[in-house]
């Protein structure tokens, strides 16, 4: 059997450069901008980028979530006054939005004692070994979680994450990373942010100002 290989001179090539998006679009706004450069699509869970808390929630849900966030922020304020990191996590029932587990930041005792980890640990004590400990529960946080806590929410099958204040340095759900959008993960959850943001910002600022005064 004889194959014929054509010479490169048989073809006319006229290379040129085009500008294309560096990253995949995360929502419809990004998609419109990206497709002005190159045809693109949004696939599956990429629509779950962090949303403002007023999106896709009913008025009654928003009212109850605000009450629960204020409760968490009250605890965070007490944590701050005690000199501890003012981050609080609550796990809520998706049907009633009642608290089923709570967690405080205890990194002053051990490095991995983040509020989310402690909250999931508390929940696990009431669950069987064969069950995902947080299936479909809502995780309410006073501050955006880090990568460790965001992955813990994936592994425990949290259904929705709601946080108040972004964490620009280490936030894994919108600020520094978009961990919940990774297509390789076997579970994804919705993310909402900015619930009771002014109060959360005030508590965090008071805490960091106190730390600064102690270090000078």
Coordinates of N, CA and C in Angstrom, one line a residue:
X1 N 0.9 -1.2 0.0 CA 0.0 0.0 0.0 C 0.9 1.2 0.0
X2 N 0.6 2.1 -0.9 CA 1.5 3.3 -1.0 C 0.6 4.6 -0.7
X3 N 1.2 5.4 0.2 CA 0.5 6.7 0.6 C 1.2 7.8 0.0
X4 N 0.4 8.8 -0.4 CA 1.0 9.9 -1.1 C 1.0 11.1 -0.1
X5 N 2.1 11.7 0.2 CA 2.2 12.8 1.1 C 2.5 14.1 0.2
X6 N 1.5 15.0 0.4 CA 1.7 16.2 -0.4 C 2.7 17.2 0.2
X7 N 3.4 17.9 -0.6 CA 4.3 18.8 -0.2 C 3.6 20.0 0.4
X8 N 4.3 20.7 1.4 CA 3.7 21.8 2.0 C 3.5 22.9 1.0
X9 N 4.2 22.9 -0.1 CA 4.0 23.9 -1.1 C 2.7 23.8 -1.8
X10 N 1.9 22.6 -1.6 CA 0.6 22.4 -2.2 C -0.5 23.3 -1.6
X11 N -0.2 23.8 -0.4 CA -1.2 24.6 0.3 C -0.7 26.0 0.5
X12 N -1.7 26.8 0.6 CA -1.5 28.3 0.8 C -1.9 28.6 2.3
X13 N -0.9 29.0 3.1 CA -1.2 29.4 4.5 C -0.9 30.9 4.7
X14 N -1.9 31.5 5.3 CA -1.8 32.9 5.5 C -2.1 33.2 7.0
X15 N -1.1 32.9 7.9 CA -1.4 33.0 9.4 C -1.7 34.4 9.8
X16 N -2.5 34.6 10.8 CA -2.8 35.9 11.4 C -3.1 35.7 12.9
X17 N -3.1 36.7 13.6 CA -3.4 36.7 15.0 C -4.8 37.2 15.3
X18 N -5.4 36.6 16.3 CA -6.7 37.1 16.8 C -6.7 37.2 18.3
X19 N -7.5 38.0 18.9 CA -7.6 38.2 20.3 C -8.7 37.3 20.8
X20 N -8.4 36.4 21.8 CA -9.4 35.5 22.3 C -9.5 35.6 23.9
X21 N -10.6 35.3 24.5 CA -10.7 35.4 26.0 C -9.7 34.4 26.6
X22 N -9.1 34.9 27.7 CA -8.1 34.0 28.5 C -8.8 33.0 29.3
X23 N -10.0 33.3 29.8 CA -10.8 32.4 30.7 C -12.2 32.1 30.2
X24 N -12.7 31.0 30.6 CA -14.1 30.7 30.2 C -15.1 31.7 30.9
X25 N -16.2 32.0 30.3 CA -17.2 33.0 30.9 C -17.8 32.3 32.1
X26 N -18.1 33.1 33.1 CA -18.7 32.6 34.4 C -20.2 32.9 34.4
X27 N -20.6 33.9 33.6 CA -22.1 34.2 33.7 C -22.4 34.8 32.3
X28 N -23.7 35.2 32.2 CA -24.2 35.7 30.9 C -23.5 37.1 30.5
X29 N -23.2 37.9 31.5 CA -22.5 39.1 31.2 C -21.2 38.9 30.7
X30 N -20.4 38.0 31.3 CA -19.1 37.6 30.8 C -19.2 37.0 29.4
X31 N -20.2 36.2 29.2 CA -20.4 35.5 27.9 C -20.6 36.5 26.8
X32 N -21.4 37.5 27.0 CA -21.6 38.5 25.9 C -20.3 39.2 25.5
X33 N -19.5 39.5 26.5 CA -18.2 40.2 26.2 C -17.3 39.2 25.5
X34 N -17.2 37.9 26.0 CA -16.3 37.0 25.4 C -16.6 36.7 24.0
X35 N -17.9 36.5 23.7 CA -18.3 36.1 22.3 C -18.1 37.2 21.3
X36 N -17.9 38.4 21.8 CA -17.5 39.5 20.8 C -16.1 39.3 20.3
X37 N -15.3 38.4 20.9 CA -14.0 38.1 20.4 C -14.0 36.7 19.8
X38 N -14.7 35.7 20.4 CA -14.6 34.4 19.9 C -15.9 33.6 20.3
X39 N -16.5 32.7 19.5 CA -17.7 32.0 19.9 C -17.5 31.2 21.1
X40 N -18.3 31.3 22.1 CA -18.2 30.6 23.4 C -19.5 30.2 23.9
X41 N -19.6 29.3 24.8 CA -20.8 28.9 25.5 C -20.6 28.8 27.0
X42 N -21.7 28.9 27.8 CA -21.6 28.6 29.2 C -22.1 27.2 29.4
X43 N -21.4 26.3 30.1 CA -21.7 25.0 30.3 C -22.1 24.7 31.7
X44 N -23.2 24.1 32.0 CA -23.6 23.6 33.3 C -23.4 24.5 34.5
X45 N -22.5 24.1 35.4 CA -22.4 24.7 36.7 C -21.7 26.1 36.7
X46 N -21.2 26.5 35.6 CA -20.5 27.8 35.5 C -21.5 28.9 35.8
X47 N -22.8 28.7 35.7 CA -23.8 29.7 36.0 C -23.9 30.0 37.5
X48 N -23.3 29.2 38.3 CA -23.4 29.3 39.7 C -22.3 30.2 40.3
X49 N -21.8 31.1 39.6 CA -20.9 32.1 40.2 C -21.6 32.8 41.3
X50 N -20.8 33.4 42.3 CA -21.4 34.0 43.4 C -22.4 35.1 43.0
X51 N -23.6 35.0 43.6 CA -24.7 36.0 43.3 C -25.0 36.9 44.4
X52 N -25.4 38.1 44.2 CA -25.9 38.9 45.2 C -27.1 38.3 46.0
X53 N -27.2 38.5 47.2 CA -28.2 37.8 48.1 C -29.6 38.0 47.6
X54 N -29.9 39.1 46.9 CA -31.3 39.4 46.5 C -31.7 38.6 45.3
X55 N -30.8 37.8 44.7 CA -31.1 37.1 43.5 C -31.6 35.7 43.8
X56 N -32.7 35.3 43.2 CA -33.2 33.9 43.3 C -33.7 33.5 44.6
X57 N -33.9 34.4 45.6 CA -34.4 34.0 46.9 C -35.8 34.8 47.0
X58 N -36.7 34.1 47.7 CA -38.0 34.7 48.0 C -37.8 35.7 49.1
X59 N -38.8 36.6 49.3 CA -38.8 37.6 50.3 C -38.8 36.9 51.7
X60 N -39.5 35.9 51.9 CA -39.6 35.2 53.2 C -38.3 34.5 53.5
X61 N -37.6 33.9 52.4 CA -36.3 33.3 52.7 C -35.3 34.4 53.1
X62 N -35.3 35.5 52.4 CA -34.4 36.6 52.6 C -34.6 37.1 54.0
X63 N -35.8 37.3 54.5 CA -36.1 37.8 55.8 C -35.6 36.8 56.9
X64 N -35.8 35.5 56.7 CA -35.3 34.5 57.7 C -33.8 34.4 57.7
X65 N -33.2 34.4 56.5 CA -31.8 34.4 56.4 C -31.1 35.6 57.1
X66 N -31.7 36.8 56.9 CA -31.2 38.0 57.6 C -31.3 37.8 59.1
X67 N -32.3 37.3 59.6 CA -32.4 37.0 61.1 C -31.3 36.1 61.5
X68 N -31.1 35.0 60.8 CA -30.0 34.1 61.1 C -28.6 34.7 61.0
X69 N -28.4 35.5 60.0 CA -27.1 36.1 59.8 C -26.9 37.1 61.0
X70 N -27.9 37.9 61.4 CA -27.8 38.8 62.5 C -27.4 38.0 63.8
X71 N -28.0 36.8 63.9 CA -27.7 36.0 65.1 C -26.2 35.6 65.0
X72 N -25.8 35.2 63.9 CA -24.3 34.8 63.7 C -23.4 36.0 64.0
X73 N -23.8 37.2 63.5 CA -23.0 38.3 63.7 C -22.9 38.8 65.2
X74 N -24.0 38.5 65.9 CA -24.0 38.8 67.4 C -22.9 37.9 68.0
X75 N -22.9 36.7 67.6 CA -21.8 35.8 68.2 C -20.4 36.2 67.7
X76 N -20.3 36.6 66.5 CA -19.0 37.1 66.0 C -18.5 38.3 66.7
X77 N -19.5 39.2 67.1 CA -19.1 40.4 67.8 C -18.6 40.1 69.2
X78 N -19.2 39.1 69.8 CA -18.7 38.6 71.1 C -17.3 37.9 71.0
X79 N -17.1 37.2 69.9 CA -15.8 36.6 69.6 C -14.7 37.7 69.5
X80 N -15.1 38.8 68.8 CA -14.1 39.8 68.6 C -13.7 40.5 69.9
X81 N -14.7 40.7 70.7 CA -14.4 41.4 72.0 C -13.6 40.5 72.9
X82 N -13.7 39.2 72.7 CA -12.9 38.2 73.5 C -11.5 38.1 72.9
X83 N -11.2 38.7 71.8 CA -9.9 38.7 71.1 C -9.8 37.5 70.1
X84 N -10.9 36.9 69.8 CA -10.8 35.8 68.8 C -11.3 36.2 67.5
X85 N -10.9 35.5 66.4 CA -11.4 35.8 65.1 C -12.9 35.7 65.0
X86 N -13.5 36.8 64.5 CA -15.0 36.9 64.5 C -15.6 36.2 63.3
X87 N -15.4 34.9 63.1 CA -16.1 34.2 62.0 C -16.9 33.1 62.6
X88 N -18.2 33.1 62.1 CA -19.2 32.1 62.6 C -19.8 31.4 61.4
X89 N -20.1 30.1 61.6 CA -20.8 29.3 60.6 C -22.0 28.7 61.2
X90 N -23.1 28.7 60.4 CA -24.3 28.0 60.8 C -24.8 27.1 59.7
X91 N -25.2 25.9 60.0 CA -25.9 25.0 59.1 C -27.4 25.1 59.3
X92 N -28.1 25.3 58.2 CA -29.5 25.5 58.3 C -30.3 24.5 57.5
X93 N -31.5 24.1 58.0 CA -32.4 23.2 57.3 C -32.8 23.9 56.0
X94 N -32.8 23.3 54.9 CA -33.3 24.0 53.7 C -34.8 24.3 53.6
X95 N -35.6 23.6 54.4 CA -37.0 23.8 54.4 C -37.5 24.8 55.4
X96 N -36.8 24.9 56.6 CA -37.3 25.8 57.6 C -36.3 26.9 57.8
X97 N -35.0 26.7 57.4 CA -33.9 27.7 57.6 C -33.6 27.8 59.1
X98 N -33.9 26.8 59.9 CA -33.6 26.7 61.3 C -32.2 26.2 61.4
X99 N -31.5 26.6 62.5 CA -30.1 26.2 62.7 C -30.1 24.7 63.2
X100 N -29.2 23.9 62.5 CA -29.0 22.5 62.9 C -27.6 22.3 63.5
X101 N -26.7 23.2 63.2 CA -25.3 23.1 63.8 C -24.7 24.5 63.7
X102 N -23.8 24.7 64.7 CA -23.1 26.0 64.8 C -21.6 25.7 64.9
X103 N -20.8 26.7 64.4 CA -19.3 26.6 64.6 C -18.7 27.9 64.7
X104 N -17.7 28.0 65.6 CA -17.0 29.3 65.8 C -15.5 29.0 65.4
X105 N -14.8 30.1 65.0 CA -13.4 30.0 64.7 C -12.6 29.8 66.0
X106 N -11.9 28.7 66.0 CA -11.0 28.4 67.1 C -9.6 28.2 66.7
X107 N -9.1 29.0 65.7 CA -7.7 28.9 65.3 C -6.7 29.4 66.3
X108 N -7.2 30.1 67.4 CA -6.4 30.4 68.5 C -6.0 29.2 69.3
X109 N -6.7 28.1 69.1 CA -6.4 26.8 69.8 C -5.7 25.8 68.9
X110 N -6.1 25.8 67.6 CA -5.4 24.9 66.7 C -5.6 25.4 65.3
X111 N -4.6 25.3 64.4 CA -4.7 26.0 63.1 C -5.8 25.7 62.2
X112 N -6.3 24.5 62.2 CA -7.4 24.1 61.3 C -8.8 24.3 61.9
X113 N -8.8 25.0 63.0 CA -10.1 25.2 63.7 C -11.0 26.3 63.1
X114 N -11.2 26.2 61.8 CA -12.0 27.2 61.1 C -13.5 27.0 61.5
X115 N -14.3 28.1 61.4 CA -15.7 28.0 61.8 C -16.4 26.9 61.0
X116 N -16.2 26.9 59.7 CA -16.9 25.9 58.8 C -16.5 24.5 59.2
X117 N -15.3 24.2 59.5 CA -14.8 22.9 59.9 C -15.5 22.5 61.2
X118 N -15.5 23.4 62.1 CA -16.1 23.1 63.4 C -17.6 22.8 63.3
X119 N -18.3 23.6 62.4 CA -19.7 23.5 62.2 C -20.0 22.1 61.6
X120 N -19.3 21.7 60.6 CA -19.5 20.4 60.0 C -19.2 19.3 61.0
X121 N -18.2 19.5 61.8 CA -17.8 18.5 62.8 C -19.0 18.3 63.8
X122 N -19.6 19.4 64.2 CA -20.7 19.3 65.1 C -21.9 18.5 64.5
X123 N -22.1 18.8 63.2 CA -23.2 18.2 62.5 C -22.9 16.7 62.4
X124 N -21.7 16.3 62.1 CA -21.3 14.9 61.9 C -21.6 14.1 63.2
X125 N -21.6 14.7 64.3 CA -21.8 13.9 65.6 C -23.3 13.4 65.7
X126 N -24.2 14.0 64.9 CA -25.6 13.5 64.9 C -26.0 12.6 63.7
X127 N -25.0 12.3 62.9 CA -25.3 11.6 61.6 C -24.6 10.2 61.7
X128 N -25.2 9.3 60.9 CA -24.6 8.0 60.7 C -23.4 8.0 59.9
X129 N -22.5 7.0 60.0 CA -21.3 6.9 59.2 C -21.5 6.8 57.7
X130 N -22.7 6.3 57.3 CA -22.9 6.0 55.9 C -23.5 7.2 55.2
X131 N -23.8 8.3 55.9 CA -24.5 9.4 55.4 C -23.5 10.6 55.1
X132 N -23.9 11.4 54.0 CA -23.2 12.7 53.8 C -23.8 13.6 54.9
X133 N -22.9 14.2 55.6 CA -23.4 14.9 56.9 C -24.2 16.2 56.6
X134 N -24.0 16.8 55.5 CA -24.7 18.1 55.2 C -25.5 18.1 54.0
X135 N -26.0 16.9 53.5 CA -26.8 16.9 52.3 C -27.9 17.9 52.2
X136 N -27.7 18.8 51.2 CA -28.7 19.9 50.9 C -28.8 20.9 51.9
X137 N -28.1 20.9 53.0 CA -28.2 22.0 54.0 C -27.6 23.3 53.5
X138 N -28.0 24.4 54.1 CA -27.5 25.7 53.7 C -26.4 26.1 54.7
X139 N -25.3 26.5 54.2 CA -24.2 27.0 55.1 C -24.1 28.5 55.1
X140 N -24.3 29.1 56.3 CA -24.4 30.5 56.4 C -23.1 30.9 57.1
X141 N -22.3 31.9 56.5 CA -21.0 32.3 57.0 C -20.9 33.8 57.1
X142 N -20.3 34.3 58.2 CA -20.1 35.7 58.3 C -19.0 36.2 57.4
X143 N -18.2 35.3 57.0 CA -17.1 35.7 56.1 C -16.8 34.6 55.0
X144 N -16.4 35.0 53.8 CA -16.2 34.0 52.8 C -15.2 33.0 53.2
X145 N -15.5 31.7 52.9 CA -14.6 30.6 53.3 C -13.3 30.5 52.5
X146 N -12.3 29.9 53.1 CA -11.0 29.6 52.4 C -11.2 28.3 51.6
X147 N -10.2 27.9 50.9 CA -10.2 26.7 50.0 C -10.5 25.5 50.9
X148 N -9.9 25.4 52.0 CA -10.1 24.2 52.9 C -11.6 24.1 53.2
X149 N -12.2 25.2 53.7 CA -13.6 25.1 54.1 C -14.5 25.0 53.0
X150 N -14.2 25.6 51.8 CA -15.1 25.5 50.7 C -15.1 24.0 50.2
X151 N -13.9 23.3 50.2 CA -13.9 21.9 49.8 C -14.6 21.0 50.8
X152 N -14.5 21.4 52.1 CA -15.2 20.6 53.1 C -16.7 20.7 52.9
X153 N -17.2 21.8 52.4 CA -18.6 22.0 52.0 C -19.0 21.1 50.8
X154 N -18.0 20.9 49.9 CA -18.2 20.0 48.8 C -18.3 18.6 49.2
X155 N -17.4 18.2 50.0 CA -17.3 16.8 50.5 C -18.5 16.4 51.3
X156 N -19.0 17.3 52.1 CA -20.2 17.0 53.0 C -21.5 17.3 52.3
X157 N -21.5 17.7 51.0 CA -22.6 17.9 50.1 C -23.6 19.0 50.6
X158 N -23.0 20.1 51.0 CA -23.8 21.3 51.3 C -24.5 21.7 50.0
X159 N -25.8 22.2 50.1 CA -26.5 22.6 48.9 C -26.4 24.0 48.5
X160 N -26.3 24.9 49.5 CA -26.2 26.3 49.3 C -25.2 27.0 50.3
X161 N -24.4 27.9 49.8 CA -23.5 28.6 50.7 C -23.9 30.1 50.6
X162 N -24.0 30.7 51.8 CA -24.3 32.2 51.8 C -23.3 32.8 52.8
X163 N -22.6 33.8 52.3 CA -21.6 34.5 53.2 C -21.9 36.0 53.1
X164 N -21.4 36.6 54.2 CA -21.7 38.1 54.2 C -20.5 38.9 53.6
X165 N -19.3 38.8 54.2 CA -18.2 39.6 53.8 C -17.2 38.8 53.0
X166 N -16.8 39.4 51.8 CA -15.7 38.7 51.0 C -14.4 38.7 51.8
X167 N -13.6 37.8 51.4 CA -12.2 37.6 52.0 C -11.2 37.8 50.8
X168 N -10.8 39.0 50.5 CA -9.9 39.2 49.3 C -8.7 38.4 49.3
X169 N -8.1 38.1 50.5 CA -6.8 37.4 50.5 C -6.9 35.9 50.2
X170 N -7.9 35.2 50.8 CA -8.0 33.8 50.7 C -9.4 33.3 50.3
X171 N -10.3 34.1 50.0 CA -11.6 33.7 49.7 C -11.7 32.8 48.5
X172 N -12.3 31.6 48.7 CA -12.4 30.6 47.6 C -13.7 30.5 46.9
X173 N -14.6 31.4 47.2 CA -15.9 31.4 46.5 C -16.3 32.7 45.9
X174 N -15.3 33.3 45.2 CA -15.6 34.5 44.5 C -14.4 35.5 44.5
X175 N -13.7 35.6 45.6 CA -12.7 36.7 45.8 C -11.4 36.3 45.1
X176 N -10.8 35.2 45.6 CA -9.5 34.7 45.1 C -9.7 33.6 44.1
X177 N -10.6 32.7 44.4 CA -10.8 31.5 43.6 C -12.3 31.4 43.4
X178 N -12.7 30.5 42.4 CA -14.1 30.1 42.1 C -14.1 28.6 42.3
X179 N -13.8 28.1 43.4 CA -13.6 26.7 43.6 C -14.9 25.9 43.3
X180 N -16.0 26.4 43.6 CA -17.3 25.7 43.4 C -17.7 25.6 42.0
X181 N -16.9 26.3 41.1 CA -17.2 26.2 39.6 C -16.3 25.2 38.9
X182 N -15.4 24.5 39.7 CA -14.5 23.6 39.0 C -15.2 22.4 38.5
X183 N -15.1 22.2 37.1 CA -15.9 21.1 36.5 C -15.5 19.7 37.0
X184 N -14.3 19.6 37.5 CA -13.8 18.3 38.0 C -14.4 17.8 39.3
X185 N -15.0 18.7 40.0 CA -15.6 18.3 41.3 C -16.9 17.5 41.1
X186 N -17.2 16.6 42.0 CA -18.3 15.7 41.8 C -19.6 16.3 42.5
X187 N -19.5 17.5 43.1 CA -20.6 18.1 43.7 C -20.5 19.6 43.5
X188 N -21.6 20.3 43.3 CA -21.6 21.8 43.2 C -22.7 22.4 44.0
X189 N -22.5 23.5 44.6 CA -23.5 24.2 45.3 C -23.7 25.6 44.9
X190 N -24.9 26.2 45.2 CA -25.1 27.6 44.9 C -24.3 28.5 45.9
X191 N -24.0 29.7 45.5 CA -23.3 30.6 46.3 C -23.9 32.0 46.3
X192 N -24.3 32.5 47.4 CA -24.8 33.9 47.5 C -23.9 34.7 48.5
X193 N -23.9 36.0 48.3 CA -23.0 36.8 49.1 C -23.6 38.1 49.5
X194 N -23.0 38.8 50.4 CA -23.3 40.2 50.8 C -24.6 40.3 51.7
X195 N -25.0 39.3 52.4 CA -26.1 39.3 53.3 C -25.6 40.0 54.6
X196 N -26.2 41.1 55.0 CA -25.9 41.9 56.2 C -24.4 42.4 56.1
X197 N -24.0 42.8 54.9 CA -22.6 43.2 54.7 C -22.1 44.3 55.5
X198 N -22.9 45.4 55.7 CA -22.4 46.6 56.4 C -22.0 46.2 57.9
X199 N -22.9 45.4 58.5 CA -22.6 45.0 59.9 C -21.4 44.1 60.0
X200 N -21.3 43.2 59.1 CA -20.2 42.3 59.1 C -18.9 43.0 58.9
X201 N -18.9 44.0 58.0 CA -17.7 44.8 57.7 C -17.3 45.6 58.9
X202 N -18.3 46.1 59.7 CA -18.0 46.9 60.9 C -17.3 46.0 61.9
X203 N -17.9 44.8 62.2 CA -17.3 43.9 63.2 C -15.9 43.5 62.8
X204 N -15.7 43.2 61.5 CA -14.3 42.8 61.1 C -13.3 44.0 61.2
X205 N -13.8 45.2 60.9 CA -12.9 46.3 60.9 C -12.5 46.6 62.4
X206 N -13.4 46.5 63.3 CA -13.2 46.7 64.7 C -12.2 45.7 65.2
X207 N -12.3 44.5 64.8 CA -11.4 43.4 65.2 C -10.0 43.6 64.7
X208 N -9.8 44.0 63.4 CA -8.5 44.2 62.8 C -7.9 45.4 63.4
X209 N -8.6 46.5 63.7 CA -8.1 47.7 64.3 C -7.6 47.4 65.7
X210 N -8.3 46.5 66.4 CA -7.8 46.1 67.8 C -6.5 45.3 67.7
X211 N -6.4 44.5 66.7 CA -5.2 43.7 66.5 C -4.0 44.6 66.2
X212 N -4.3 45.6 65.3 CA -3.2 46.6 65.0 C -2.7 47.3 66.2
X213 N -3.6 47.8 67.0 CA -3.3 48.5 68.2 C -2.4 47.7 69.2
X214 N -2.8 46.4 69.2 CA -2.0 45.5 70.1 C -0.6 45.3 69.6
X215 N -0.4 45.3 68.3 CA 0.9 45.0 67.7 C 1.8 46.2 67.7
X216 N 1.3 47.4 68.0 CA 2.1 48.6 67.9 C 2.5 49.1 69.3

